[in-house]
PDB file of C-alpha atoms in Angstrom:
ATOM      1  CA  MET A 630     129.429 259.558 114.780  1.00  0.00           C
ATOM      2  CA  LEU A 631     126.430 259.517 111.944  1.00  0.00           C
ATOM      3  CA  ASN A 632     127.926 258.373 108.878  1.00  0.00           C
ATOM      4  CA  VAL A 633     125.963 260.999 106.734  1.00  0.00           C
ATOM      5  CA  ALA A 634     128.409 260.651 103.774  1.00  0.00           C
ATOM      6  CA  GLY A 635     127.781 256.845 103.564  1.00  0.00           C
ATOM      7  CA  LEU A 636     124.063 257.538 103.901  1.00  0.00           C
ATOM      8  CA  GLU A 637     124.224 260.121 101.227  1.00  0.00           C
ATOM      9  CA  ARG A 638     125.553 257.379  99.062  1.00  0.00           C
ATOM     10  CA  LEU A 639     122.190 255.400  99.234  1.00  0.00           C
ATOM     11  CA  ASP A 640     119.007 256.229  97.315  1.00  0.00           C
ATOM     12  CA  PRO A 641     117.379 258.888  99.492  1.00  0.00           C
ATOM     13  CA  GLN A 642     113.712 257.581  98.438  1.00  0.00           C
ATOM     14  CA  SER A 643     114.537 253.828  99.287  1.00  0.00           C
ATOM     15  CA  PRO A 644     112.965 252.088 102.276  1.00  0.00           C
ATOM     16  CA  VAL A 645     115.716 250.980 104.828  1.00  0.00           C
ATOM     17  CA  VAL A 646     115.691 248.802 108.074  1.00  0.00           C
ATOM     18  CA  MET A 647     118.275 249.864 110.513  1.00  0.00           C
ATOM     19  CA  LEU A 648     119.905 247.076 112.327  1.00  0.00           C
ATOM     20  CA  ASN A 649     120.857 248.363 115.864  1.00  0.00           C
ATOM     21  CA  LEU A 650     123.475 246.759 117.932  1.00  0.00           C
ATOM     22  CA  MET A 651     123.860 248.196 121.538  1.00  0.00           C
ATOM     23  CA  ARG A 652     126.234 247.546 124.621  1.00  0.00           C
ATOM     24  CA  PHE A 653     125.277 249.740 127.417  1.00  0.00           C
ATOM     25  CA  HIS A 654     127.237 251.078 130.166  1.00  0.00           C
ATOM     26  CA  ALA A 655     126.565 249.389 133.757  1.00  0.00           C
ATOM     27  CA  ARG A 656     125.818 252.870 135.172  1.00  0.00           C
ATOM     28  CA  SER A 657     124.337 255.738 133.022  1.00  0.00           C
ATOM     29  CA  ARG A 658     127.000 258.350 132.443  1.00  0.00           C
ATOM     30  CA  ASP A 659     124.520 260.996 134.248  1.00  0.00           C
ATOM     31  CA  GLY A 660     124.406 259.162 137.093  1.00  0.00           C
ATOM     32  CA  ASP A 661     120.634 258.549 136.520  1.00  0.00           C
ATOM     33  CA  GLY A 662     120.307 254.513 136.945  1.00  0.00           C
ATOM     34  CA  SER A 663     121.725 252.067 134.711  1.00  0.00           C
ATOM     35  CA  GLY A 664     122.715 252.331 131.170  1.00  0.00           C
ATOM     36  CA  TRP A 665     119.610 250.550 130.165  1.00  0.00           C
ATOM     37  CA  ASP A 666     117.640 253.085 132.158  1.00  0.00           C
ATOM     38  CA  ALA A 667     119.141 255.920 130.093  1.00  0.00           C
ATOM     39  CA  TYR A 668     118.258 253.790 126.909  1.00  0.00           C
ATOM     40  CA  LEU A 669     114.782 253.469 127.941  1.00  0.00           C
ATOM     41  CA  ARG A 670     114.795 257.449 128.186  1.00  0.00           C
ATOM     42  CA  TYR A 671     116.166 257.731 124.736  1.00  0.00           C
ATOM     43  CA  SER A 672     113.325 254.979 123.356  1.00  0.00           C
ATOM     44  CA  ALA A 673     110.665 257.042 125.011  1.00  0.00           C
ATOM     45  CA  VAL A 674     111.944 260.284 122.977  1.00  0.00           C
ATOM     46  CA  THR A 675     112.763 258.509 119.516  1.00  0.00           C
ATOM     47  CA  VAL A 676     110.067 256.229 119.311  1.00  0.00           C
ATOM     48  CA  PRO A 677     107.390 259.187 118.437  1.00  0.00           C
ATOM     49  CA  MET A 678     110.188 260.799 116.343  1.00  0.00           C
ATOM     50  CA  ILE A 679     110.344 257.500 114.277  1.00  0.00           C
ATOM     51  CA  LYS A 680     106.613 257.313 113.970  1.00  0.00           C
ATOM     52  CA  ALA A 681     106.232 261.043 112.940  1.00  0.00           C
ATOM     53  CA  ARG A 682     108.496 260.243 110.050  1.00  0.00           C
ATOM     54  CA  GLY A 683     106.343 257.073 108.818  1.00  0.00           C
ATOM     55  CA  GLY A 684     108.750 254.514 110.579  1.00  0.00           C
ATOM     56  CA  THR A 685     108.197 251.794 112.926  1.00  0.00           C
ATOM     57  CA  LEU A 686     110.072 249.525 115.468  1.00  0.00           C
ATOM     58  CA  LEU A 687     109.557 246.048 113.825  1.00  0.00           C
ATOM     59  CA  TRP A 688     111.571 243.987 116.640  1.00  0.00           C
ATOM     60  CA  THR A 689     113.650 244.433 119.666  1.00  0.00           C
ATOM     61  CA  GLY A 690     115.400 241.782 121.767  1.00  0.00           C
ATOM     62  CA  ASP A 691     118.243 240.912 124.259  1.00  0.00           C
ATOM     63  CA  ALA A 692     121.374 239.775 122.328  1.00  0.00           C
ATOM     64  CA  LYS A 693     122.196 236.419 124.179  1.00  0.00           C
ATOM     65  CA  ALA A 694     125.221 234.754 122.898  1.00  0.00           C
ATOM     66  CA  ILE A 695     127.505 234.924 119.731  1.00  0.00           C
ATOM     67  CA  ALA A 696     126.339 231.878 117.772  1.00  0.00           C
ATOM     68  CA  LEU A 697     128.933 232.139 115.118  1.00  0.00           C
ATOM     69  CA  GLY A 698     131.754 234.342 114.482  1.00  0.00           C
ATOM     70  CA  PRO A 699     134.477 236.349 116.411  1.00  0.00           C
ATOM     71  CA  HIS A 700     133.641 236.849 120.016  1.00  0.00           C
ATOM     72  CA  ALA A 701     135.948 239.781 120.396  1.00  0.00           C
ATOM     73  CA  GLY A 702     133.904 242.987 119.876  1.00  0.00           C
ATOM     74  CA  ASN A 703     130.469 241.242 119.703  1.00  0.00           C
ATOM     75  CA  ASP A 704     129.297 241.155 123.074  1.00  0.00           C
ATOM     76  CA  TRP A 705     126.065 243.251 122.456  1.00  0.00           C
ATOM     77  CA  ASP A 706     123.349 243.765 125.051  1.00  0.00           C
ATOM     78  CA  PHE A 707     120.438 244.691 122.878  1.00  0.00           C
ATOM     79  CA  VAL A 708     119.253 244.645 119.336  1.00  0.00           C
ATOM     80  CA  ALA A 709     116.671 246.510 117.367  1.00  0.00           C
ATOM     81  CA  LEU A 710     115.413 246.427 113.667  1.00  0.00           C
ATOM     82  CA  VAL A 711     113.618 249.754 112.802  1.00  0.00           C
ATOM     83  CA  HIS A 712     112.257 250.538 109.447  1.00  0.00           C
ATOM     84  CA  TYR A 713     111.910 253.967 107.817  1.00  0.00           C
ATOM     85  CA  PRO A 714     110.267 254.688 104.557  1.00  0.00           C
ATOM     86  CA  THR A 715     112.968 256.297 102.983  1.00  0.00           C
ATOM     87  CA  VAL A 716     116.634 256.883 103.666  1.00  0.00           C
ATOM     88  CA  ALA A 717     115.725 260.558 103.965  1.00  0.00           C
ATOM     89  CA  ALA A 718     113.428 260.268 106.577  1.00  0.00           C
ATOM     90  CA  PHE A 719     116.211 258.475 108.999  1.00  0.00           C
ATOM     91  CA  LEU A 720     118.482 261.195 108.170  1.00  0.00           C
ATOM     92  CA  ASP A 721     115.895 264.087 108.812  1.00  0.00           C
ATOM     93  CA  MET A 722     115.383 262.612 112.148  1.00  0.00           C
ATOM     94  CA  MET A 723     119.184 261.796 113.132  1.00  0.00           C
ATOM     95  CA  THR A 724     120.125 265.217 112.048  1.00  0.00           C
ATOM     96  CA  SER A 725     117.287 267.191 113.717  1.00  0.00           C
ATOM     97  CA  GLU A 726     117.793 269.609 116.418  1.00  0.00           C
ATOM     98  CA  ALA A 727     115.069 267.576 118.566  1.00  0.00           C
ATOM     99  CA  TYR A 728     117.178 264.488 118.372  1.00  0.00           C
ATOM    100  CA  GLU A 729     120.362 266.013 119.251  1.00  0.00           C
ATOM    101  CA  ARG A 730     118.884 268.248 121.902  1.00  0.00           C
ATOM    102  CA  GLU A 731     116.289 265.401 123.460  1.00  0.00           C
ATOM    103  CA  ALA A 732     117.343 262.084 122.608  1.00  0.00           C
ATOM    104  CA  ASP A 733     120.913 261.894 121.799  1.00  0.00           C
ATOM    105  CA  PRO A 734     122.209 262.785 125.240  1.00  0.00           C
ATOM    106  CA  HIS A 735     120.402 259.774 126.910  1.00  0.00           C
ATOM    107  CA  ARG A 736     121.810 257.450 124.005  1.00  0.00           C
ATOM    108  CA  LEU A 737     125.322 258.758 124.868  1.00  0.00           C
ATOM    109  CA  ASN A 738     124.501 258.416 128.592  1.00  0.00           C
ATOM    110  CA  GLY A 739     123.377 254.762 128.128  1.00  0.00           C
ATOM    111  CA  CYS A 740     125.266 253.123 125.360  1.00  0.00           C
ATOM    112  CA  ALA A 741     129.193 252.249 125.715  1.00  0.00           C
ATOM    113  CA  GLU A 742     128.669 251.403 122.012  1.00  0.00           C
ATOM    114  CA  HIS A 743     125.778 251.703 119.443  1.00  0.00           C
ATOM    115  CA  VAL A 744     126.252 250.480 115.691  1.00  0.00           C
ATOM    116  CA  ILE A 745     123.491 251.225 113.192  1.00  0.00           C
ATOM    117  CA  ILE A 746     123.769 249.168 110.010  1.00  0.00           C
ATOM    118  CA  ALA A 747     121.570 250.332 106.869  1.00  0.00           C
ATOM    119  CA  THR A 748     120.053 247.332 105.136  1.00  0.00           C
ATOM    120  CA  SER A 749     118.226 247.050 102.115  1.00  0.00           C
ATOM    121  CA  GLU A 750     115.666 243.852 101.797  1.00  0.00           C
ATOM    122  CA  ALA A 751     116.569 241.137  99.918  1.00  0.00           C
ATOM    123  CA  TYR A 752     113.582 239.068 101.182  1.00  0.00           C
ATOM    124  CA  SER A 753     110.982 239.360 103.941  1.00  0.00           C
ATOM    125  CA  LYS A 754     108.778 236.535 105.254  1.00  0.00           C
ATOM    126  CA  PHE A 755     106.671 239.621 106.448  1.00  0.00           C
ATOM    127  CA  ARG A 756     106.007 241.158 102.974  1.00  0.00           C
ATOM    128  CA  ALA A 757     102.473 240.057 101.562  1.00  0.00           C
ATOM    129  CA  SER A 758     103.953 239.131  98.116  1.00  0.00           C
ATOM    130  CA  SER A 759     106.191 236.614  99.630  1.00  0.00           C
ATOM    131  CA  HIS A 760     103.189 234.607 100.450  1.00  0.00           C
ATOM    132  CA  GLN A 761     102.160 233.822  96.885  1.00  0.00           C
ATOM    133  CA  GLY A 762     100.722 230.475  96.337  1.00  0.00           C
ATOM    134  CA  SER A 763     100.227 229.809 100.109  1.00  0.00           C
TER     135      SER A 763
END
């Protein structure tokens, strides 16, 4: 369930990177392939929605092993980092009729669990200003 109240406490014009942690069903809940297959259908729909709002997929990858911390509840399958120019842009996408109708069913069919954590930048090696003096 989208935490609208929590997101509305953030500055709506601040840029945000969403850390996505996903665990997939072995089989898609609609019977159409695996949970991963359903997630790929979800991605095919959401990436254009993200780009239309000025966002971009920064990085995705398989979650391989818990390196530190509790193992229970942290057996994720996949991780994605998605940048949105503003918190408002993320909220606009997630609450849009098109997302609810075209994307979310695939997400629910594919993901046994999906956690999205809103983050603010403290440091980035990728930011041009971080390379001063190099």
